[in-house]
mmCIF file of C-alpha atoms in Angstrom:
data_model
loop_
_atom_site.group_PDB
_atom_site.id
_atom_site.type_symbol
_atom_site.label_atom_id
_atom_site.label_comp_id
_atom_site.label_asym_id
_atom_site.label_seq_id
_atom_site.Cartn_x
_atom_site.Cartn_y
_atom_site.Cartn_z
ATOM 1 C CA ASP T 1 3.042 -15.518 -3.046
ATOM 2 C CA ILE T 2 5.165 -13.102 -5.048
ATOM 3 C CA VAL T 3 8.166 -11.882 -3.069
ATOM 4 C CA MET T 4 9.380 -8.338 -3.724
ATOM 5 C CA THR T 5 13.004 -7.507 -2.944
ATOM 6 C CA GLN T 6 14.328 -3.943 -2.996
ATOM 7 C CA SER T 7 17.902 -2.771 -3.126
ATOM 8 C CA PRO T 8 19.562 -1.072 -1.452
ATOM 9 C CA ASP T 9 17.932 -0.978 1.993
ATOM 10 C CA SER T 10 19.194 2.570 2.428
ATOM 11 C CA LEU T 11 20.723 5.188 0.195
ATOM 12 C CA ALA T 12 22.394 8.568 0.732
ATOM 13 C CA VAL T 13 22.538 10.934 -2.231
ATOM 14 C CA SER T 14 23.683 14.540 -2.543
ATOM 15 C CA LEU T 15 21.161 17.240 -3.366
ATOM 16 C CA GLY T 16 20.759 17.584 -7.120
ATOM 17 C CA GLU T 17 22.211 14.156 -7.808
ATOM 18 C CA ARG T 18 20.440 11.066 -9.154
ATOM 19 C CA ALA T 19 18.937 8.448 -6.857
ATOM 20 C CA THR T 20 18.182 4.938 -8.084
ATOM 21 C CA ILE T 21 16.205 2.266 -6.254
ATOM 22 C CA ASN T 22 15.748 -1.261 -7.558
ATOM 23 C CA CYS T 23 12.942 -3.755 -7.076
ATOM 24 C CA LYS T 24 12.880 -7.390 -8.122
ATOM 25 C CA SER T 25 9.868 -9.704 -8.081
ATOM 26 C CA SER T 26 10.123 -13.470 -7.562
ATOM 27 C CA GLN T 27 7.959 -14.015 -10.645
ATOM 28 C CA SER T 28 6.892 -11.906 -13.564
ATOM 29 C CA VAL T 29 4.198 -9.294 -12.893
ATOM 30 C CA LEU T 30 3.695 -8.650 -16.601
ATOM 31 C CA TYR T 31 0.006 -9.281 -17.302
ATOM 32 C CA SER T 32 -0.447 -10.789 -20.747
ATOM 33 C CA SER T 33 -4.004 -9.481 -21.168
ATOM 34 C CA ASN T 34 -2.898 -5.822 -21.124
ATOM 35 C CA ASN T 35 0.879 -6.170 -21.641
ATOM 36 C CA LYS T 36 1.492 -4.059 -18.550
ATOM 37 C CA SER T 37 3.670 -4.751 -15.533
ATOM 38 C CA HIS T 38 1.530 -4.496 -12.407
ATOM 39 C CA LEU T 39 4.141 -2.700 -10.319
ATOM 40 C CA ALA T 40 3.691 0.464 -8.263
ATOM 41 C CA TRP T 41 6.044 2.742 -6.330
ATOM 42 C CA TYR T 42 5.087 4.594 -3.154
ATOM 43 C CA GLN T 43 6.772 7.317 -1.122
ATOM 44 C CA GLN T 44 6.250 7.463 2.634
ATOM 45 C CA LYS T 45 7.418 10.332 4.797
ATOM 46 C CA PRO T 46 7.541 10.047 8.599
ATOM 47 C CA GLY T 47 4.117 10.143 10.217
ATOM 48 C CA GLN T 48 2.327 10.098 6.877
ATOM 49 C CA PRO T 49 0.541 7.419 4.853
ATOM 50 C CA PRO T 50 2.139 6.173 1.657
ATOM 51 C CA LYS T 51 1.715 8.276 -1.463
ATOM 52 C CA LEU T 52 1.359 6.654 -4.869
ATOM 53 C CA LEU T 53 4.081 7.842 -7.248
ATOM 54 C CA ILE T 54 4.155 5.389 -10.155
ATOM 55 C CA TYR T 55 1.889 2.624 -11.449
ATOM 56 C CA TRP T 56 2.119 0.266 -14.431
ATOM 57 C CA ALA T 57 5.861 0.395 -13.611
ATOM 58 C CA SER T 58 6.348 3.686 -15.459
ATOM 59 C CA THR T 59 3.166 5.820 -15.374
ATOM 60 C CA ARG T 60 3.443 8.814 -13.071
ATOM 61 C CA GLU T 61 0.466 9.528 -10.854
ATOM 62 C CA SER T 62 -1.137 12.920 -11.409
ATOM 63 C CA GLY T 63 0.728 15.693 -9.625
ATOM 64 C CA VAL T 64 3.965 13.748 -9.136
ATOM 65 C CA PRO T 65 7.011 15.796 -10.219
ATOM 66 C CA ASP T 66 8.640 14.641 -13.429
ATOM 67 C CA ARG T 67 11.980 14.098 -11.678
ATOM 68 C CA PHE T 68 10.428 10.791 -10.561
ATOM 69 C CA SER T 69 10.452 8.066 -13.194
ATOM 70 C CA GLY T 70 9.904 4.336 -13.228
ATOM 71 C CA SER T 71 11.252 1.731 -15.599
ATOM 72 C CA GLY T 72 11.481 -2.009 -16.063
ATOM 73 C CA SER T 73 9.266 -4.898 -17.030
ATOM 74 C CA GLY T 74 8.595 -8.460 -15.972
ATOM 75 C CA THR T 75 10.645 -8.982 -12.827
ATOM 76 C CA ASP T 76 13.131 -6.100 -12.632
ATOM 77 C CA PHE T 77 12.170 -2.503 -11.942
ATOM 78 C CA THR T 78 13.811 0.808 -11.092
ATOM 79 C CA LEU T 79 12.647 4.052 -9.522
ATOM 80 C CA THR T 80 14.829 7.009 -10.454
ATOM 81 C CA ILE T 81 14.836 10.479 -8.967
ATOM 82 C CA SER T 82 16.758 12.530 -11.492
ATOM 83 C CA SER T 83 17.758 15.439 -9.250
ATOM 84 C CA LEU T 84 17.263 14.853 -5.559
ATOM 85 C CA GLN T 85 15.438 17.546 -3.622
ATOM 86 C CA ALA T 86 15.333 17.900 0.170
ATOM 87 C CA GLU T 87 11.626 17.029 0.213
ATOM 88 C CA ASP T 88 12.349 13.649 -1.400
ATOM 89 C CA VAL T 89 13.795 12.271 1.841
ATOM 90 C CA ALA T 90 11.482 9.355 2.585
ATOM 91 C CA VAL T 91 11.116 5.599 2.501
ATOM 92 C CA TYR T 92 10.203 4.208 -0.906
ATOM 93 C CA TYR T 93 8.283 0.976 -1.450
ATOM 94 C CA CYS T 94 7.522 -1.071 -4.528
ATOM 95 C CA GLN T 95 4.354 -3.169 -4.641
ATOM 96 C CA GLN T 96 3.061 -5.741 -7.090
ATOM 97 C CA TYR T 97 -0.663 -5.842 -7.823
ATOM 98 C CA TYR T 98 -0.600 -8.727 -10.258
ATOM 99 C CA SER T 99 -3.774 -10.763 -10.683
ATOM 100 C CA THR T 100 -5.430 -11.459 -7.315
ATOM 101 C CA PRO T 101 -4.128 -10.637 -3.820
ATOM 102 C CA PRO T 102 -1.905 -10.906 -1.836
ATOM 103 C CA TYR T 103 -0.420 -7.684 -3.202
ATOM 104 C CA THR T 104 3.008 -7.774 -1.655
ATOM 105 C CA PHE T 105 5.354 -4.873 -0.916
ATOM 106 C CA GLY T 106 9.103 -4.664 -0.969
ATOM 107 C CA GLN T 107 10.832 -4.117 2.366
ATOM 108 C CA GLY T 108 11.407 -0.431 1.663
ATOM 109 C CA THR T 109 14.407 1.741 0.827
ATOM 110 C CA LYS T 110 15.290 4.656 3.075
ATOM 111 C CA LEU T 111 16.544 7.647 1.087
ATOM 112 C CA GLU T 112 18.599 10.304 2.848
ATOM 113 C CA ILE T 113 20.666 13.343 1.931
ATOM 114 C CA LYS T 114 24.435 12.875 1.832
ATOM 115 C CA GLU J 1 -11.775 16.028 -2.016
ATOM 116 C CA VAL J 2 -11.198 12.347 -1.347
ATOM 117 C CA GLN J 3 -11.113 11.566 2.360
ATOM 118 C CA LEU J 4 -10.603 8.303 4.204
ATOM 119 C CA VAL J 5 -10.795 8.476 7.977
ATOM 120 C CA GLU J 6 -10.008 5.430 10.084
ATOM 121 C CA SER J 7 -11.204 4.944 13.649
ATOM 122 C CA GLY J 8 -11.528 2.233 16.246
ATOM 123 C CA GLY J 9 -7.896 1.614 17.096
ATOM 124 C CA GLY J 10 -6.640 1.344 20.638
ATOM 125 C CA LEU J 11 -5.041 -0.868 23.259
ATOM 126 C CA VAL J 12 -6.351 -4.424 23.537
ATOM 127 C CA LYS J 13 -5.131 -7.517 25.387
ATOM 128 C CA PRO J 14 -3.911 -10.590 23.508
ATOM 129 C CA GLY J 15 -6.876 -12.706 22.504
ATOM 130 C CA GLY J 16 -9.152 -9.688 22.455
ATOM 131 C CA SER J 17 -11.198 -8.123 19.676
ATOM 132 C CA LEU J 18 -11.426 -4.756 17.983
ATOM 133 C CA ARG J 19 -13.480 -3.317 15.134
ATOM 134 C CA LEU J 20 -11.916 -0.779 12.834
ATOM 135 C CA SER J 21 -13.955 1.573 10.674
ATOM 136 C CA CYS J 22 -13.063 3.719 7.697
ATOM 137 C CA ALA J 23 -15.379 6.569 6.677
ATOM 138 C CA ALA J 24 -15.089 7.552 3.035
ATOM 139 C CA SER J 25 -16.122 10.774 1.332
ATOM 140 C CA GLY J 26 -15.434 12.780 -1.805
ATOM 141 C CA PHE J 27 -15.797 9.900 -4.252
ATOM 142 C CA THR J 28 -18.253 7.205 -5.340
ATOM 143 C CA PHE J 29 -17.438 4.665 -2.632
ATOM 144 C CA SER J 30 -19.518 1.895 -4.195
ATOM 145 C CA SER J 31 -17.329 1.907 -7.317
ATOM 146 C CA TYR J 32 -14.064 1.142 -5.576
ATOM 147 C CA THR J 33 -12.312 -1.865 -4.133
ATOM 148 C CA MET J 34 -11.282 -1.088 -0.562
ATOM 149 C CA ASN J 35 -8.222 -2.348 1.227
ATOM 150 C CA TRP J 36 -6.595 -2.553 4.641
ATOM 151 C CA VAL J 37 -2.807 -2.256 4.830
ATOM 152 C CA ARG J 38 -0.880 -2.256 8.092
ATOM 153 C CA GLN J 39 2.520 -1.114 9.273
ATOM 154 C CA ALA J 40 4.096 -2.371 12.464
ATOM 155 C CA PRO J 41 6.109 0.236 14.397
ATOM 156 C CA GLY J 42 9.313 0.991 12.506
ATOM 157 C CA LYS J 43 8.572 -1.678 9.895
ATOM 158 C CA GLY J 44 7.398 -1.878 6.303
ATOM 159 C CA LEU J 45 3.970 -2.090 4.724
ATOM 160 C CA GLU J 46 1.914 -5.278 4.812
ATOM 161 C CA TRP J 47 -1.230 -5.764 2.727
ATOM 162 C CA VAL J 48 -3.928 -7.243 4.993
ATOM 163 C CA SER J 49 -7.247 -7.549 3.140
ATOM 164 C CA SER J 50 -9.274 -6.370 0.141
ATOM 165 C CA ILE J 51 -12.996 -6.280 -0.628
ATOM 166 C CA SER J 52 -14.430 -5.614 -4.063
ATOM 167 C CA SER J 53 -16.959 -2.882 -4.748
ATOM 168 C CA SER J 54 -20.000 -5.119 -4.279
ATOM 169 C CA SER J 55 -18.383 -7.386 -1.664
ATOM 170 C CA SER J 56 -18.331 -10.245 -4.170
ATOM 171 C CA TYR J 57 -14.604 -10.817 -3.810
ATOM 172 C CA ILE J 58 -12.786 -10.825 -0.484
ATOM 173 C CA TYR J 59 -9.147 -11.641 0.147
ATOM 174 C CA TYR J 60 -6.994 -11.940 3.263
ATOM 175 C CA ALA J 61 -3.316 -12.243 4.028
ATOM 176 C CA ASP J 62 -2.449 -15.645 5.470
ATOM 177 C CA SER J 63 -1.346 -13.903 8.667
ATOM 178 C CA VAL J 64 -4.918 -12.802 9.461
ATOM 179 C CA LYS J 65 -7.067 -15.394 7.694
ATOM 180 C CA GLY J 66 -9.654 -16.874 10.032
ATOM 181 C CA ARG J 67 -9.219 -14.096 12.599
ATOM 182 C CA PHE J 68 -10.065 -10.891 10.690
ATOM 183 C CA THR J 69 -13.222 -10.149 8.713
ATOM 184 C CA ILE J 70 -13.486 -7.310 6.229
ATOM 185 C CA SER J 71 -16.861 -5.825 5.296
ATOM 186 C CA ARG J 72 -18.362 -2.696 3.817
ATOM 187 C CA ASP J 73 -21.612 -0.770 3.801
ATOM 188 C CA ASN J 74 -21.973 1.127 0.553
ATOM 189 C CA ALA J 75 -25.068 2.947 1.821
ATOM 190 C CA LYS J 76 -22.963 4.388 4.649
ATOM 191 C CA ASN J 77 -19.750 4.849 2.615
ATOM 192 C CA SER J 78 -17.936 2.805 5.221
ATOM 193 C CA LEU J 79 -15.364 0.023 5.399
ATOM 194 C CA TYR J 80 -14.861 -2.206 8.422
ATOM 195 C CA MET J 81 -12.413 -4.742 9.802
ATOM 196 C CA GLN J 82 -13.480 -7.029 12.632
ATOM 197 C CA MET J 83 -10.316 -8.234 14.334
ATOM 198 C CA ASN J 84 -10.591 -11.243 16.671
ATOM 199 C CA SER J 85 -8.036 -13.360 18.529
ATOM 200 C CA LEU J 86 -5.569 -10.484 18.397
ATOM 201 C CA ARG J 87 -1.875 -11.190 18.865
ATOM 202 C CA ALA J 88 1.093 -9.017 19.758
ATOM 203 C CA GLU J 89 2.260 -9.228 16.160
ATOM 204 C CA ASP J 90 -0.962 -7.528 15.031
ATOM 205 C CA THR J 91 0.281 -4.305 16.642
ATOM 206 C CA ALA J 92 0.448 -1.776 13.828
ATOM 207 C CA VAL J 93 -0.991 1.313 12.228
ATOM 208 C CA TYR J 94 -3.887 0.160 10.065
ATOM 209 C CA TYR J 95 -4.554 2.144 6.905
ATOM 210 C CA CYS J 96 -7.590 1.940 4.700
ATOM 211 C CA ALA J 97 -6.976 2.668 1.039
ATOM 212 C CA ARG J 98 -9.028 2.645 -2.127
ATOM 213 C CA SER J 99 -8.184 1.068 -5.444
ATOM 214 C CA LEU J 100 -9.948 0.834 -8.765
ATOM 215 C CA ALA J 101 -10.160 -2.347 -10.797
ATOM 216 C CA ILE J 102 -6.612 -3.496 -11.627
ATOM 217 C CA LEU J 103 -4.906 -0.380 -10.301
ATOM 218 C CA PRO J 104 -2.981 0.068 -7.034
ATOM 219 C CA CYS J 105 -4.161 2.045 -4.016
ATOM 220 C CA ASP J 106 -4.217 5.715 -4.912
ATOM 221 C CA TYR J 107 -5.676 7.298 -1.748
ATOM 222 C CA TRP J 108 -4.888 6.300 1.815
ATOM 223 C CA GLY J 109 -6.252 7.365 5.164
ATOM 224 C CA GLN J 110 -4.029 8.635 7.977
ATOM 225 C CA GLY J 111 -4.276 5.318 9.790
ATOM 226 C CA THR J 112 -5.364 4.122 13.227
ATOM 227 C CA LEU J 113 -3.015 2.510 15.737
ATOM 228 C CA VAL J 114 -3.820 -0.900 17.160
ATOM 229 C CA THR J 115 -1.713 -2.017 20.110
ATOM 230 C CA VAL J 116 -2.009 -5.574 21.384
ATOM 231 C CA SER J 117 -0.393 -5.876 24.782
ATOM 232 C CA SER J 118 -1.108 -7.206 28.224
#
């Protein structure tokens, strides 16, 4: 199974500042047939289900603010929030959906306001 | 509006059984792969099982293989999970979520809590 490792486990950032979360997969999730990395980012607020933010490593889901961006390819990925807002406080997860299941998640990164 | 509503959770003793349901509306259910993902209290997300649109392909996490059975009824727009031989470590909120082809889950239900305890 592909193991997903996020860093850091928790992060405190001042309002308006940049937040960066990293995700590393134990093997490449770049699918040769479509040349896309099968990597998604989710946001989960307390008491709520996860919300899809980014797929194909860098494609924003409809309705997601453009301060959220994803980058990376192969095994190393980054979620960046360019200017942190109060409503961005949440736990963020990466997930690989390469080939067939199991579609594993990272352990999560808790983002707080400094 | 896409809606996924889970039901069937509750308190069950170790070794017991439970059947979860997920009622879907607002989209063409029969076109989507459906998934169960769980989250133990205070922990991260764990993919549990997936079933393709026509039930041709079914996958399970090793942690539930042989104990859980996923199924769907496209005529009723419903997803199910039969959970047998439940263990304490199965205690979690169980979410159903839809996905399309080679895309990740884009809509999730609010979840149903399963508690396995004596």
